[in-house]
GROMACS .gro file of C-alpha atoms in nm:
model
  266
    1MET     CA    1   0.000   0.000   0.000
    2THR     CA    2   0.149   0.331  -0.110
    3ARG     CA    3   0.170   0.609   0.143
    4LYS     CA    4   0.022   0.941   0.042
    5ILE     CA    5   0.244   1.244   0.077
    6PRO     CA    6   0.046   1.544   0.209
    7LEU     CA    7   0.060   1.855  -0.009
    8ILE     CA    8   0.083   2.082   0.295
    9ALA     CA    9   0.205   2.023   0.649
   10ARG     CA   10  -0.049   1.888   0.898
   11ASP     CA   11  -0.008   2.185   1.134
   12LEU     CA   12  -0.057   2.430   0.849
   13LYS     CA   13  -0.364   2.239   0.733
   14LYS     CA   14  -0.515   2.262   1.082
   15LEU     CA   15  -0.445   2.635   1.085
   16TYR     CA   16  -0.621   2.689   0.751
   17THR     CA   17  -0.914   2.472   0.858
   18GLY     CA   18  -0.951   2.662   1.184
   19PHE     CA   19  -0.936   2.993   1.001
   20LEU     CA   20  -1.207   2.879   0.758
   21ILE     CA   21  -1.431   2.765   1.044
   22LEU     CA   22  -1.374   3.098   1.221
   23CYS     CA   23  -1.477   3.289   0.906
   24VAL     CA   24  -1.795   3.083   0.872
   25VAL     CA   25  -1.885   3.138   1.238
   26LEU     CA   26  -1.819   3.513   1.213
   27PHE     CA   27  -2.034   3.531   0.900
   28ALA     CA   28  -2.317   3.350   1.076
   29VAL     CA   29  -2.294   3.576   1.383
   30CYS     CA   30  -2.285   3.893   1.171
   31THR     CA   31  -2.581   3.768   0.969
   32VAL     CA   32  -2.785   3.726   1.286
   33LEU     CA   33  -2.680   4.061   1.434
   34THR     CA   34  -2.756   4.257   1.115
   35ASP     CA   35  -3.073   4.064   1.022
   36PHE     CA   36  -2.918   3.994   0.684
   37SER     CA   37  -3.051   3.692   0.504
   38PRO     CA   38  -2.871   3.564   0.194
   39MET     CA   39  -3.185   3.373   0.095
   40THR     CA   40  -3.389   3.696   0.097
   41LEU     CA   41  -3.129   3.853  -0.128
   42PHE     CA   42  -3.154   3.569  -0.376
   43ALA     CA   43  -3.535   3.568  -0.353
   44ASN     CA   44  -3.549   3.937  -0.445
   45SER     CA   45  -3.289   3.916  -0.720
   46ASP     CA   46  -3.560   3.925  -0.988
   47ALA     CA   47  -3.675   4.268  -0.868
   48PHE     CA   48  -3.317   4.390  -0.871
   49TRP     CA   49  -3.248   4.279  -1.227
   50GLU     CA   50  -3.585   4.415  -1.339
   51PHE     CA   51  -3.489   4.753  -1.194
   52ILE     CA   52  -3.151   4.745  -1.369
   53THR     CA   53  -3.282   4.638  -1.710
   54GLU     CA   54  -3.593   4.859  -1.717
   55ASP     CA   55  -3.484   5.175  -1.534
   56PHE     CA   56  -3.106   5.194  -1.583
   57LEU     CA   57  -3.063   5.032  -1.923
   58PRO     CA   58  -3.007   5.152  -2.183
   59PRO     CA   59  -2.812   5.464  -2.082
   60ALA     CA   60  -2.944   5.796  -2.211
   61LEU     CA   61  -2.791   6.136  -2.262
   62PRO     CA   62  -2.926   6.447  -2.087
   63LYS     CA   63  -3.071   6.733  -2.286
   64ALA     CA   64  -2.826   6.895  -2.525
   65SER     CA   65  -2.836   7.215  -2.324
   66ARG     CA   66  -2.721   7.031  -2.011
   67ILE     CA   67  -2.432   6.835  -2.163
   68PRO     CA   68  -2.180   7.123  -2.128
   69GLY     CA   69  -2.279   7.149  -1.761
   70VAL     CA   70  -2.207   6.780  -1.708
   71PHE     CA   71  -1.857   6.810  -1.854
   72GLU     CA   72  -1.801   7.125  -1.653
   73SER     CA   73  -1.891   6.932  -1.337
   74VAL     CA   74  -1.633   6.667  -1.431
   75LEU     CA   75  -1.368   6.939  -1.457
   76VAL     CA   76  -1.479   7.075  -1.119
   77THR     CA   77  -1.432   6.728  -0.966
   78LEU     CA   78  -1.084   6.696  -1.117
   79ALA     CA   79  -0.989   7.045  -1.000
   80LEU     CA   80  -1.126   6.976  -0.653
   81ALA     CA   81  -0.921   6.658  -0.618
   82MET     CA   82  -0.601   6.813  -0.755
   83SER     CA   83  -0.620   7.134  -0.553
   84ALA     CA   84  -0.707   6.959  -0.227
   85THR     CA   85  -0.425   6.706  -0.275
   86THR     CA   86  -0.170   6.976  -0.364
   87VAL     CA   87  -0.248   7.198  -0.064
   88ALA     CA   88  -0.261   6.894   0.165
   89ALA     CA   89   0.077   6.771   0.033
   90ILE     CA   90   0.247   7.103   0.108
   91LEU     CA   91   0.105   7.116   0.461
   92ALA     CA   92   0.179   6.745   0.516
   93PHE     CA   93   0.542   6.788   0.413
   94VAL     CA   94   0.597   7.067   0.665
   95VAL     CA   95   0.422   6.881   0.947
   96SER     CA   96   0.587   6.545   0.866
   97LEU     CA   97   0.929   6.702   0.927
   98PHE     CA   98   0.825   6.730   1.291
   99GLY     CA   99   0.663   6.384   1.292
  100SER     CA  100   0.983   6.191   1.221
  101GLU     CA  101   1.200   6.129   1.527
  102LYS     CA  102   1.508   6.107   1.305
  103VAL     CA  103   1.449   6.444   1.140
  104SER     CA  104   1.247   6.657   1.381
  105PRO     CA  105   1.433   6.917   1.589
  106PHE     CA  106   1.187   6.824   1.866
  107PRO     CA  107   1.188   6.440   1.873
  108ARG     CA  108   0.971   6.423   2.185
  109PHE     CA  109   0.679   6.577   1.997
  110ALA     CA  110   0.705   6.340   1.699
  111LYS     CA  111   0.465   6.086   1.849
  112ILE     CA  112   0.209   6.360   1.919
  113VAL     CA  113   0.223   6.471   1.554
  114ARG     CA  114   0.181   6.115   1.428
  115GLY     CA  115  -0.103   6.049   1.671
  116PHE     CA  116  -0.286   6.361   1.558
  117ALA     CA  117  -0.247   6.259   1.194
  118THR     CA  118  -0.372   5.908   1.274
  119PHE     CA  119  -0.679   6.052   1.445
  120LEU     CA  120  -0.765   6.268   1.143
  121ARG     CA  121  -0.699   5.983   0.900
  122ASN     CA  122  -0.934   5.744   1.076
  123ILE     CA  123  -1.232   5.972   1.012
  124PRO     CA  124  -1.348   5.919   0.650
  125ALA     CA  125  -1.381   6.211   0.410
  126LEU     CA  126  -1.756   6.154   0.391
  127VAL     CA  127  -1.790   6.205   0.768
  128TRP     CA  128  -1.583   6.524   0.752
  129ALA     CA  129  -1.805   6.639   0.467
  130PHE     CA  130  -2.122   6.588   0.672
  131ILE     CA  131  -1.968   6.769   0.970
  132LEU     CA  132  -1.855   7.065   0.759
  133PHE     CA  133  -2.175   7.083   0.553
  134SER     CA  134  -2.384   7.088   0.870
  135SER     CA  135  -2.184   7.378   1.012
  136LEU     CA  136  -2.075   7.577   0.705
  137GLY     CA  137  -2.330   7.486   0.438
  138ILE     CA  138  -2.284   7.313   0.104
  139GLY     CA  139  -2.042   7.412  -0.168
  140THR     CA  140  -1.716   7.317  -0.337
  141GLY     CA  141  -1.519   7.512  -0.076
  142VAL     CA  142  -1.642   7.288   0.203
  143GLY     CA  143  -1.579   6.979  -0.012
  144PHE     CA  144  -1.225   7.106  -0.067
  145VAL     CA  145  -1.167   7.132   0.308
  146ALA     CA  146  -1.307   6.782   0.371
  147LEU     CA  147  -1.074   6.628   0.112
  148CYS     CA  148  -0.783   6.837   0.232
  149ILE     CA  149  -0.817   6.713   0.592
  150THR     CA  150  -0.812   6.343   0.502
  151SER     CA  151  -0.539   6.388   0.239
  152PHE     CA  152  -0.327   6.584   0.485
  153ALA     CA  153  -0.356   6.314   0.751
  154PHE     CA  154  -0.279   6.034   0.505
  155MET     CA  155   0.025   6.204   0.356
  156VAL     CA  156   0.169   6.303   0.695
  157ARG     CA  157   0.187   5.936   0.786
  158ALA     CA  158   0.316   5.838   0.441
  159PHE     CA  159   0.583   6.111   0.435
  160VAL     CA  160   0.697   6.026   0.788
  161GLU     CA  161   0.738   5.659   0.695
  162THR     CA  162   0.932   5.761   0.383
  163MET     CA  163   1.171   5.974   0.588
  164GLU     CA  164   1.212   5.701   0.851
  165ASP     CA  165   1.340   5.462   0.582
  166VAL     CA  166   1.615   5.700   0.471
  167SER     CA  167   1.970   5.639   0.590
  168GLN     CA  168   2.073   5.880   0.864
  169ASP     CA  169   2.440   5.901   0.762
  170CYS     CA  170   2.389   6.210   0.548
  171VAL     CA  171   2.171   6.382   0.807
  172GLU     CA  172   2.415   6.308   1.088
  173SER     CA  173   2.708   6.427   0.877
  174LEU     CA  174   2.540   6.761   0.808
  175GLN     CA  175   2.444   6.792   1.173
  176ALA     CA  176   2.804   6.723   1.278
  177VAL     CA  177   2.937   7.013   1.068
  178GLY     CA  178   2.680   7.252   1.215
  179ALA     CA  179   2.413   7.255   0.941
  180SER     CA  180   2.083   7.410   1.047
  181PHE     CA  181   1.751   7.227   1.036
  182PRO     CA  182   1.641   7.386   0.702
  183GLN     CA  183   1.981   7.301   0.552
  184ARG     CA  184   1.953   6.937   0.661
  185VAL     CA  185   1.606   6.920   0.504
  186ALA     CA  186   1.719   7.078   0.176
  187GLN     CA  187   2.046   6.885   0.142
  188ALA     CA  188   1.955   6.544   0.284
  189ILE     CA  189   1.582   6.483   0.318
  190LEU     CA  190   1.451   6.627  -0.009
  191PRO     CA  191   1.708   6.463  -0.242
  192SER     CA  192   1.657   6.124  -0.076
  193CYS     CA  193   1.279   6.131  -0.033
  194LEU     CA  194   1.150   6.339  -0.323
  195SER     CA  195   1.063   6.040  -0.542
  196GLY     CA  196   0.877   5.877  -0.252
  197PHE     CA  197   0.690   6.199  -0.177
  198LEU     CA  198   0.582   6.236  -0.540
  199SER     CA  199   0.471   5.874  -0.557
  200TRP     CA  200   0.249   5.914  -0.249
  201PHE     CA  201   0.116   6.242  -0.387
  202LEU     CA  202   0.009   6.077  -0.713
  203TYR     CA  203  -0.150   5.789  -0.524
  204CYS     CA  204  -0.345   6.038  -0.314
  205VAL     CA  205  -0.467   6.208  -0.634
  206GLU     CA  206  -0.612   5.873  -0.745
  207VAL     CA  207  -0.790   5.829  -0.413
  208ASN     CA  208  -0.924   6.184  -0.412
  209ILE     CA  209  -1.071   6.155  -0.761
  210ARG     CA  210  -1.304   5.886  -0.623
  211ALA     CA  211  -1.353   6.060  -0.289
  212SER     CA  212  -1.441   6.394  -0.451
  213THR     CA  213  -1.725   6.222  -0.638
  214ILE     CA  214  -1.866   6.084  -0.312
  215VAL     CA  215  -1.821   6.417  -0.131
  216GLY     CA  216  -1.989   6.590  -0.424
  217MET     CA  217  -2.298   6.372  -0.387
  218VAL     CA  218  -2.362   6.508  -0.038
  219GLY     CA  219  -2.322   6.871  -0.140
  220GLY     CA  220  -1.958   6.921  -0.238
  221GLY     CA  221  -2.031   7.006  -0.601
  222GLY     CA  222  -1.884   6.856  -0.913
  223VAL     CA  223  -2.002   6.553  -1.103
  224GLY     CA  224  -2.115   6.379  -0.783
  225LEU     CA  225  -2.378   6.646  -0.722
  226THR     CA  226  -2.490   6.624  -1.085
  227LEU     CA  227  -2.525   6.247  -1.055
  228PHE     CA  228  -2.722   6.275  -0.732
  229SER     CA  229  -2.960   6.529  -0.885
  230TYR     CA  230  -3.052   6.285  -1.165
  231ILE     CA  231  -3.093   5.999  -0.917
  232LYS     CA  232  -3.326   6.210  -0.703
  233SER     CA  233  -3.534   6.298  -1.008
  234PHE     CA  234  -3.560   5.923  -1.097
  235GLN     CA  235  -3.381   5.971  -1.431
  236TYR     CA  236  -3.180   5.655  -1.384
  237ASP     CA  237  -3.090   5.610  -1.749
  238ILE     CA  238  -2.918   5.950  -1.756
  239ALA     CA  239  -2.759   5.873  -1.419
  240LEU     CA  240  -2.608   5.557  -1.573
  241SER     CA  241  -2.446   5.765  -1.847
  242ILE     CA  242  -2.289   5.989  -1.583
  243ILE     CA  243  -2.172   5.684  -1.388
  244LEU     CA  244  -2.001   5.555  -1.702
  245LEU     CA  245  -1.844   5.898  -1.754
  246ILE     CA  246  -1.713   5.891  -1.395
  247ALA     CA  247  -1.571   5.541  -1.455
  248VAL     CA  248  -1.388   5.661  -1.767
  249MET     CA  249  -1.251   5.961  -1.574
  250VAL     CA  250  -1.128   5.746  -1.285
  251ILE     CA  251  -0.970   5.486  -1.514
  252ALA     CA  252  -0.793   5.756  -1.717
  253VAL     CA  253  -0.653   5.925  -1.406
  254ASP     CA  254  -0.544   5.589  -1.263
  255ARG     CA  255  -0.359   5.499  -1.582
  256VAL     CA  256  -0.183   5.835  -1.599
  257THR     CA  257  -0.081   5.844  -1.232
  258SER     CA  258   0.028   5.479  -1.234
  259LYS     CA  259   0.254   5.543  -1.531
  260LEU     CA  260   0.398   5.853  -1.367
  261ARG     CA  261   0.466   5.664  -1.045
  262LYS     CA  262   0.650   5.391  -1.235
  263GLU     CA  263   0.866   5.651  -1.408
  264ILE     CA  264   0.940   5.824  -1.077
  265LEU     CA  265   1.033   5.504  -0.894
  266LYS     CA  266   1.268   5.377  -1.169
   0.00000   0.00000   0.00000
């Protein structure tokens, strides 16, 4: 009788089996707590597909007089994402210099800076948008601030991690010869970290293109607000056309920024 050779180790197999059982149990518990029933979802799938095929399909164009406004809202969304990311990147760079224990002239305060950035980052842009809209009203300016806050917090953490990975030999050498803090930043940090900073900046642009659409739907302006207006008026076929336009915009920006990041990181 030939002995079978196991494809994976017995201990590893037990680990995978236990993890699978844990996932199934967690799914069952979450289903009970949220009153979610997969069978109900499947039972109502006919209504869902009927809604998609009859109300959404085929896509339709808005009135000819409104088409320029739709493209203008796309440009507003792009401008909102780019401007918020650019301002946030400048502020994040300055703050991140004090968030890195290896670079900051006040190392004891570095953890406070990182903790503050972590706190801001853990609040989604949509929540910031609701907070700001409730207090300041709707508009692209408030949407800009909401995106700027989350982008600032994200890039502070990203820039700090980039600076932490840089060798300290150059920084320590400049410090030994009496170089000031701005001189150490200009001669050591920027040349070593600039490509990393730009890569994170481009990634944040990608994220903010999507986020600006969501923020726009709750009052931040741009193509998100245009989409939401058609959904509220039950013109789902026109809304589908705008959704496809948003998809094309996001894919185009992703392709451009991905290519730029590859060129930067070469």
